[in-house]
Short mmCIF file of C-alpha atoms in Angstrom, two decimals:
data_model
loop_
_atom_site.label_atom_id
_atom_site.label_comp_id
_atom_site.label_asym_id
_atom_site.label_seq_id
_atom_site.Cartn_x
_atom_site.Cartn_y
_atom_site.Cartn_z
CA MET A 1 0.00 0.00 0.00
CA SER A 2 1.60 3.20 -1.16
CA VAL A 3 1.44 6.36 0.88
CA THR A 4 1.03 9.60 -1.06
CA SER A 5 2.51 12.77 0.33
CA PRO A 6 0.01 15.49 1.22
CA ALA A 7 -0.40 18.19 -1.39
CA ALA A 8 1.29 21.46 -0.60
CA SER A 9 -1.07 24.26 0.29
CA PRO A 10 -1.26 27.34 -1.97
CA ALA A 11 0.16 29.44 0.85
CA THR A 12 3.19 27.14 1.07
CA ILE A 13 3.78 27.38 -2.67
CA ALA A 14 3.30 31.14 -2.83
CA ALA A 15 5.47 31.94 0.19
CA PRO A 16 8.88 31.43 -1.50
CA VAL A 17 7.72 33.44 -4.51
CA VAL A 18 6.54 36.36 -2.36
CA GLN A 19 9.68 36.19 -0.26
CA SER A 20 11.86 36.13 -3.36
CA ALA A 21 10.04 39.12 -4.85
CA ARG A 22 10.34 41.07 -1.61
CA GLY A 23 14.00 40.21 -1.36
CA TYR A 24 14.63 41.40 -4.91
CA TRP A 25 12.88 44.75 -4.48
CA SER A 26 14.45 45.34 -1.09
CA GLY A 27 17.82 44.74 -2.75
CA VAL A 28 16.91 47.22 -5.49
CA ALA A 29 15.97 49.83 -2.89
CA ARG A 30 19.17 49.19 -0.94
CA ARG A 31 21.40 49.53 -3.99
CA PHE A 32 19.51 52.61 -5.17
CA THR A 33 19.87 54.44 -1.85
CA ARG A 34 23.63 53.88 -2.01
CA ASP A 35 23.76 55.96 -5.20
CA ARG A 36 23.80 59.44 -3.66
CA LEU A 37 23.65 61.22 -7.00
CA ALA A 38 20.52 59.32 -8.04
CA VAL A 39 18.90 59.99 -4.66
CA ILE A 40 19.66 63.72 -4.95
CA CYS A 41 18.13 63.76 -8.44
CA LEU A 42 15.05 61.95 -7.12
CA VAL A 43 14.67 64.55 -4.35
CA ILE A 44 15.02 67.42 -6.86
CA LEU A 45 12.45 65.89 -9.22
CA ALA A 46 10.08 65.20 -6.32
CA ALA A 47 10.41 68.83 -5.24
CA LEU A 48 9.64 70.03 -8.78
CA VAL A 49 6.58 67.79 -9.02
CA LEU A 50 5.28 68.82 -5.61
CA ALA A 51 5.85 72.52 -6.37
CA ALA A 52 3.99 72.16 -9.66
CA ILE A 53 1.08 70.31 -8.05
CA PHE A 54 0.71 72.66 -5.09
CA ALA A 55 1.58 75.86 -6.97
CA PRO A 56 -1.77 77.57 -6.13
CA TYR A 57 -0.98 77.20 -2.42
CA LEU A 58 2.54 78.63 -2.51
CA GLY A 59 1.47 82.28 -2.48
CA LEU A 60 2.93 83.00 -5.91
CA ALA A 61 2.01 85.88 -8.15
CA ASP A 62 -0.54 85.42 -10.91
CA PRO A 63 1.41 83.80 -13.79
CA TYR A 64 -0.99 85.35 -16.34
CA LYS A 65 -1.00 88.93 -15.04
CA ALA A 66 0.92 91.21 -17.39
CA SER A 67 2.33 94.65 -16.72
CA MET A 68 3.91 96.71 -19.47
CA ILE A 69 5.74 98.92 -16.99
CA ARG A 70 7.50 95.90 -15.48
CA ARG A 71 8.70 94.21 -18.66
CA LEU A 72 12.00 92.27 -18.51
CA LYS A 73 12.95 93.27 -14.99
CA PRO A 74 16.21 91.67 -13.80
CA ILE A 75 16.62 88.86 -11.29
CA GLY A 76 16.10 90.14 -7.74
CA PHE A 77 13.71 92.91 -8.72
CA ASP A 78 11.35 94.02 -5.94
CA GLY A 79 8.51 91.49 -5.64
CA HIS A 80 9.89 89.34 -8.49
CA PRO A 81 12.81 87.16 -7.28
CA LEU A 82 13.50 85.82 -10.79
CA GLY A 83 12.51 88.94 -12.68
CA THR A 84 9.73 89.30 -15.25
CA ASP A 85 9.21 88.15 -18.84
CA GLU A 86 8.56 90.15 -22.00
CA GLN A 87 5.02 90.97 -20.86
CA GLY A 88 5.87 91.81 -17.26
CA ARG A 89 4.66 88.51 -15.83
CA ASP A 90 6.41 87.04 -12.79
CA MET A 91 9.04 84.52 -13.92
CA LEU A 92 9.09 82.49 -10.70
CA ALA A 93 5.35 81.88 -10.90
CA ARG A 94 5.49 81.03 -14.60
CA LEU A 95 8.40 78.63 -14.13
CA ILE A 96 6.64 76.75 -11.33
CA TYR A 97 3.28 76.69 -13.09
CA GLY A 98 5.09 75.84 -16.33
CA GLY A 99 6.48 72.75 -14.67
CA ARG A 100 2.96 71.35 -14.66
CA LEU A 101 2.58 71.26 -18.42
CA THR A 102 6.23 70.53 -19.16
CA LEU A 103 6.42 67.52 -16.86
CA PHE A 104 2.97 66.28 -17.83
CA VAL A 105 3.56 66.47 -21.58
CA GLY A 106 7.09 65.12 -21.09
CA LEU A 107 6.17 62.11 -18.93
CA MET A 108 2.72 60.94 -19.99
CA PRO A 109 3.68 59.97 -23.58
CA VAL A 110 6.33 57.63 -22.15
CA VAL A 111 3.74 56.10 -19.81
CA PHE A 112 1.29 55.53 -22.68
CA ALA A 113 4.05 54.23 -24.95
CA PHE A 114 5.28 51.91 -22.19
CA PHE A 115 1.95 50.08 -21.96
CA ILE A 116 1.19 50.05 -25.68
CA GLY A 117 4.74 49.26 -26.82
CA SER A 118 5.20 46.57 -24.16
CA ALA A 119 1.95 44.88 -25.19
CA LEU A 120 2.91 44.91 -28.88
CA GLY A 121 6.46 43.70 -28.19
CA ILE A 122 5.39 40.88 -25.86
CA ILE A 123 2.76 39.64 -28.30
CA ALA A 124 5.19 39.79 -31.21
CA GLY A 125 8.03 38.18 -29.27
CA TYR A 126 5.98 35.32 -27.87
CA ALA A 127 3.85 34.57 -30.93
CA GLY A 128 6.63 34.77 -33.51
CA GLY A 129 5.91 33.83 -37.11
CA TRP A 130 3.79 36.03 -39.32
CA LEU A 131 2.37 38.03 -36.40
CA ASN A 132 5.88 39.00 -35.32
CA THR A 133 6.70 39.98 -38.88
CA VAL A 134 3.62 42.18 -39.25
CA ILE A 135 4.06 43.98 -35.92
CA MET A 136 7.81 44.46 -36.01
CA ARG A 137 8.03 45.44 -39.67
CA THR A 138 5.39 48.09 -39.00
CA VAL A 139 7.46 49.26 -36.05
CA ASP A 140 10.58 49.35 -38.23
CA ILE A 141 8.90 51.82 -40.57
CA PHE A 142 8.94 54.43 -37.81
CA PHE A 143 12.67 53.84 -37.25
CA ALA A 144 13.30 55.18 -40.74
CA PHE A 145 12.58 58.69 -39.40
CA PRO A 146 14.51 60.54 -36.70
CA SER A 147 12.37 60.98 -33.60
CA VAL A 148 12.57 64.77 -33.77
CA LEU A 149 11.40 64.95 -37.37
CA LEU A 150 8.69 62.36 -36.78
CA ALA A 151 7.34 64.28 -33.78
CA ILE A 152 7.36 67.54 -35.75
CA ALA A 153 5.64 65.92 -38.74
CA ILE A 154 2.88 64.33 -36.67
CA SER A 155 2.30 67.44 -34.55
CA SER A 156 2.21 69.63 -37.65
CA ALA A 157 -0.36 67.33 -39.23
CA LEU A 158 -2.52 67.20 -36.09
CA GLY A 159 -2.12 70.84 -35.17
CA ALA A 160 -0.96 72.61 -32.02
CA GLY A 161 -2.36 71.68 -28.63
CA ILE A 162 -1.63 69.58 -25.56
CA VAL A 163 -3.65 66.56 -26.71
CA ASN A 164 -2.03 66.50 -30.14
CA SER A 165 1.42 66.76 -28.53
CA LEU A 166 0.63 63.79 -26.32
CA VAL A 167 -0.54 61.76 -29.31
CA SER A 168 2.46 62.61 -31.49
CA LEU A 169 5.04 61.91 -28.77
CA THR A 170 3.33 58.65 -27.80
CA ILE A 171 3.54 57.47 -31.40
CA VAL A 172 7.22 58.40 -31.50
CA PHE A 173 8.13 56.35 -28.41
CA ILE A 174 6.05 53.23 -29.03
CA PRO A 175 8.50 51.73 -31.60
CA PRO A 176 11.67 51.73 -29.45
CA ILE A 177 9.83 50.35 -26.42
CA ALA A 178 8.15 47.68 -28.55
CA ARG A 179 11.55 46.69 -29.97
CA VAL A 180 13.06 46.24 -26.50
CA ALA A 181 10.00 44.30 -25.27
CA GLU A 182 10.08 42.01 -28.32
CA SER A 183 13.78 41.28 -27.89
CA ALA A 184 13.38 40.53 -24.17
CA THR A 185 10.34 38.32 -24.80
CA ALA A 186 12.10 36.37 -27.55
CA SER A 187 14.97 35.56 -25.18
CA VAL A 188 12.59 34.49 -22.39
CA ARG A 189 10.39 32.40 -24.67
CA SER A 190 13.10 29.77 -25.22
CA LEU A 191 13.85 29.19 -21.53
CA ASP A 192 13.15 25.85 -19.85
CA TYR A 193 10.42 27.00 -17.49
CA ILE A 194 8.40 28.35 -20.43
CA ASP A 195 8.66 24.95 -22.13
CA ALA A 196 7.61 23.30 -18.87
CA ALA A 197 4.59 25.60 -18.64
CA ARG A 198 3.58 24.68 -22.19
CA ALA A 199 4.04 20.96 -21.46
CA SER A 200 1.80 21.25 -18.42
CA GLY A 201 -1.01 22.54 -20.60
CA GLY A 202 -0.77 26.26 -19.93
CA GLY A 203 -2.30 28.51 -22.55
CA ALA A 204 -0.50 31.38 -24.24
CA LEU A 205 -2.28 34.08 -22.23
CA THR A 206 -1.66 32.25 -18.96
CA ILE A 207 2.04 31.80 -19.69
CA ILE A 208 2.43 35.43 -20.74
CA ARG A 209 0.64 36.69 -17.64
CA ALA A 210 2.33 34.36 -15.15
CA HIS A 211 5.85 34.00 -16.54
CA VAL A 212 6.71 36.35 -19.40
CA ILE A 213 5.47 39.72 -18.13
CA SER A 214 7.27 39.48 -14.79
CA ASN A 215 10.60 38.84 -16.54
CA VAL A 216 10.19 41.33 -19.39
CA LEU A 217 8.70 44.46 -17.84
CA GLY A 218 11.75 45.14 -15.65
CA PRO A 219 14.20 45.81 -18.52
CA VAL A 220 11.48 47.57 -20.52
CA PHE A 221 10.62 49.83 -17.57
CA VAL A 222 14.25 50.81 -17.05
CA TYR A 223 14.61 51.57 -20.75
CA ALA A 224 11.41 53.64 -20.69
CA THR A 225 12.74 55.75 -17.82
CA SER A 226 15.75 56.62 -19.97
CA LEU A 227 13.36 58.06 -22.58
CA THR A 228 11.64 60.50 -20.23
CA SER A 229 14.32 63.16 -20.55
CA VAL A 230 14.25 62.85 -24.35
CA CYS A 231 10.46 63.10 -24.34
CA MET A 232 10.52 66.21 -22.18
CA ILE A 233 13.05 67.89 -24.48
CA LEU A 234 10.97 66.97 -27.54
CA ALA A 235 7.81 68.31 -25.88
CA ALA A 236 9.57 71.57 -25.07
CA GLY A 237 10.93 71.67 -28.62
CA LEU A 238 7.45 71.32 -30.10
CA SER A 239 6.22 74.22 -27.95
CA PHE A 240 9.29 76.25 -28.94
CA LEU A 241 8.40 75.73 -32.61
CA GLY A 242 4.79 76.75 -32.01
CA ILE A 243 3.23 73.32 -32.61
CA GLY A 244 2.93 72.27 -28.98
CA VAL A 245 1.34 74.06 -26.05
CA ARG A 246 -0.46 77.24 -27.06
CA PRO A 247 0.08 80.66 -25.44
CA PRO A 248 -0.58 82.15 -22.94
CA GLU A 249 -0.14 78.86 -21.04
CA PRO A 250 3.15 78.77 -19.08
CA GLU A 251 5.36 76.02 -20.48
CA TRP A 252 9.14 76.01 -20.48
CA GLY A 253 9.60 75.45 -24.20
CA LEU A 254 7.01 78.08 -25.08
CA MET A 255 8.57 80.51 -22.58
CA LEU A 256 11.95 79.95 -24.19
CA ASN A 257 10.42 80.82 -27.55
CA THR A 258 8.75 84.03 -26.39
CA LEU A 259 11.88 85.18 -24.54
CA ARG A 260 14.32 84.53 -27.38
CA THR A 261 14.03 88.11 -28.63
CA ALA A 262 14.90 89.41 -25.15
CA ILE A 263 18.22 87.59 -24.89
CA TYR A 264 20.16 90.77 -25.73
CA VAL A 265 18.16 92.87 -23.25
CA ASN A 266 18.04 90.55 -20.25
CA PRO A 267 19.92 87.32 -21.03
CA TYR A 268 19.75 85.90 -17.50
CA VAL A 269 15.97 85.96 -17.33
CA ALA A 270 15.69 84.69 -20.91
CA ALA A 271 17.90 81.71 -20.07
CA LEU A 272 15.84 80.54 -17.06
CA PRO A 273 13.39 78.28 -18.97
CA GLY A 274 16.27 76.63 -20.81
CA LEU A 275 18.09 76.13 -17.51
CA MET A 276 15.01 74.41 -16.06
CA ILE A 277 14.77 72.11 -19.07
CA PHE A 278 18.46 71.26 -18.85
CA ALA A 279 18.44 70.62 -15.08
CA THR A 280 15.29 68.49 -15.19
CA SER A 281 16.45 66.38 -18.12
CA LEU A 282 19.83 65.88 -16.47
CA CYS A 283 18.16 64.70 -13.24
CA LEU A 284 15.95 62.32 -15.22
CA ASN A 285 18.99 60.84 -16.97
CA LEU A 286 20.94 60.38 -13.74
CA LEU A 287 17.89 58.89 -12.03
CA SER A 288 17.46 56.44 -14.90
CA ASP A 289 21.14 55.42 -14.66
CA GLY A 290 20.79 54.87 -10.92
CA LEU A 291 17.67 52.79 -11.39
CA ARG A 292 19.36 50.75 -14.11
CA SER A 293 22.32 49.97 -11.84
CA ALA A 294 20.05 49.14 -8.89
CA MET A 295 18.01 46.67 -10.92
CA ASN A 296 21.13 45.07 -12.42
CA VAL A 297 19.73 45.38 -15.93
CA LYS A 298 22.38 44.52 -18.50
CA ASP A 299 22.42 46.25 -21.86
#
């Protein structure tokens, strides 16, 4: 008479997985906090986001109120710590309020592209065959155009506006994210545990949800974070060219455009929007590098 061992409970099976996941993310957090430069950049970006969100409660001047007698006042002028723009509007208020649109238009396209591109890449990488060919060859068409020219072409066709900028930039960043997701999925698809899942009768959707996504989204997420600075610069560039955010909305790229004629009159004030774009994109790049090192993602 044979004695069968009792079946393991779901809690027993899930415990090592949960513990392993917690151990991995705690290791990521520990390695990330050791990178002082990345932590400083995270604090700076968090401060910018919080200032943009709570701008109405900071007691700032009205960013839309113009005054012809206070045009292009220098930094440190009475009541205007960062001076005024070409219409006499307070630069400090416009820079903080401008962070709302600049960060929103610079980050949301990457978020949308992350989900759409990851879905396309995972489907193409796991399915293979003709479906992979159709999806990836369509993606390759967009690689024939530089991202800057593609964004300008799509925005020009759609017209100026926040929504059209979001759409054009999302389309620009879907192809590179889909390419990374497809490559990562193709490498995971041939591993032994995927073959074991197929042999046990698991369907394609079940295998993708349970095994593929958890191993693919990490590298794709890290790569997507490296695109945020590029997206923000492109968004500011579209506004600078007049095919992004419309005036009189405060946005760093648009402010840089309207102040370009004042560079010979008050160059320090005119350079402030460009300085904000540079500092924010630099912090995003350094934060992405720190996150990449913490997650041990190999190129």
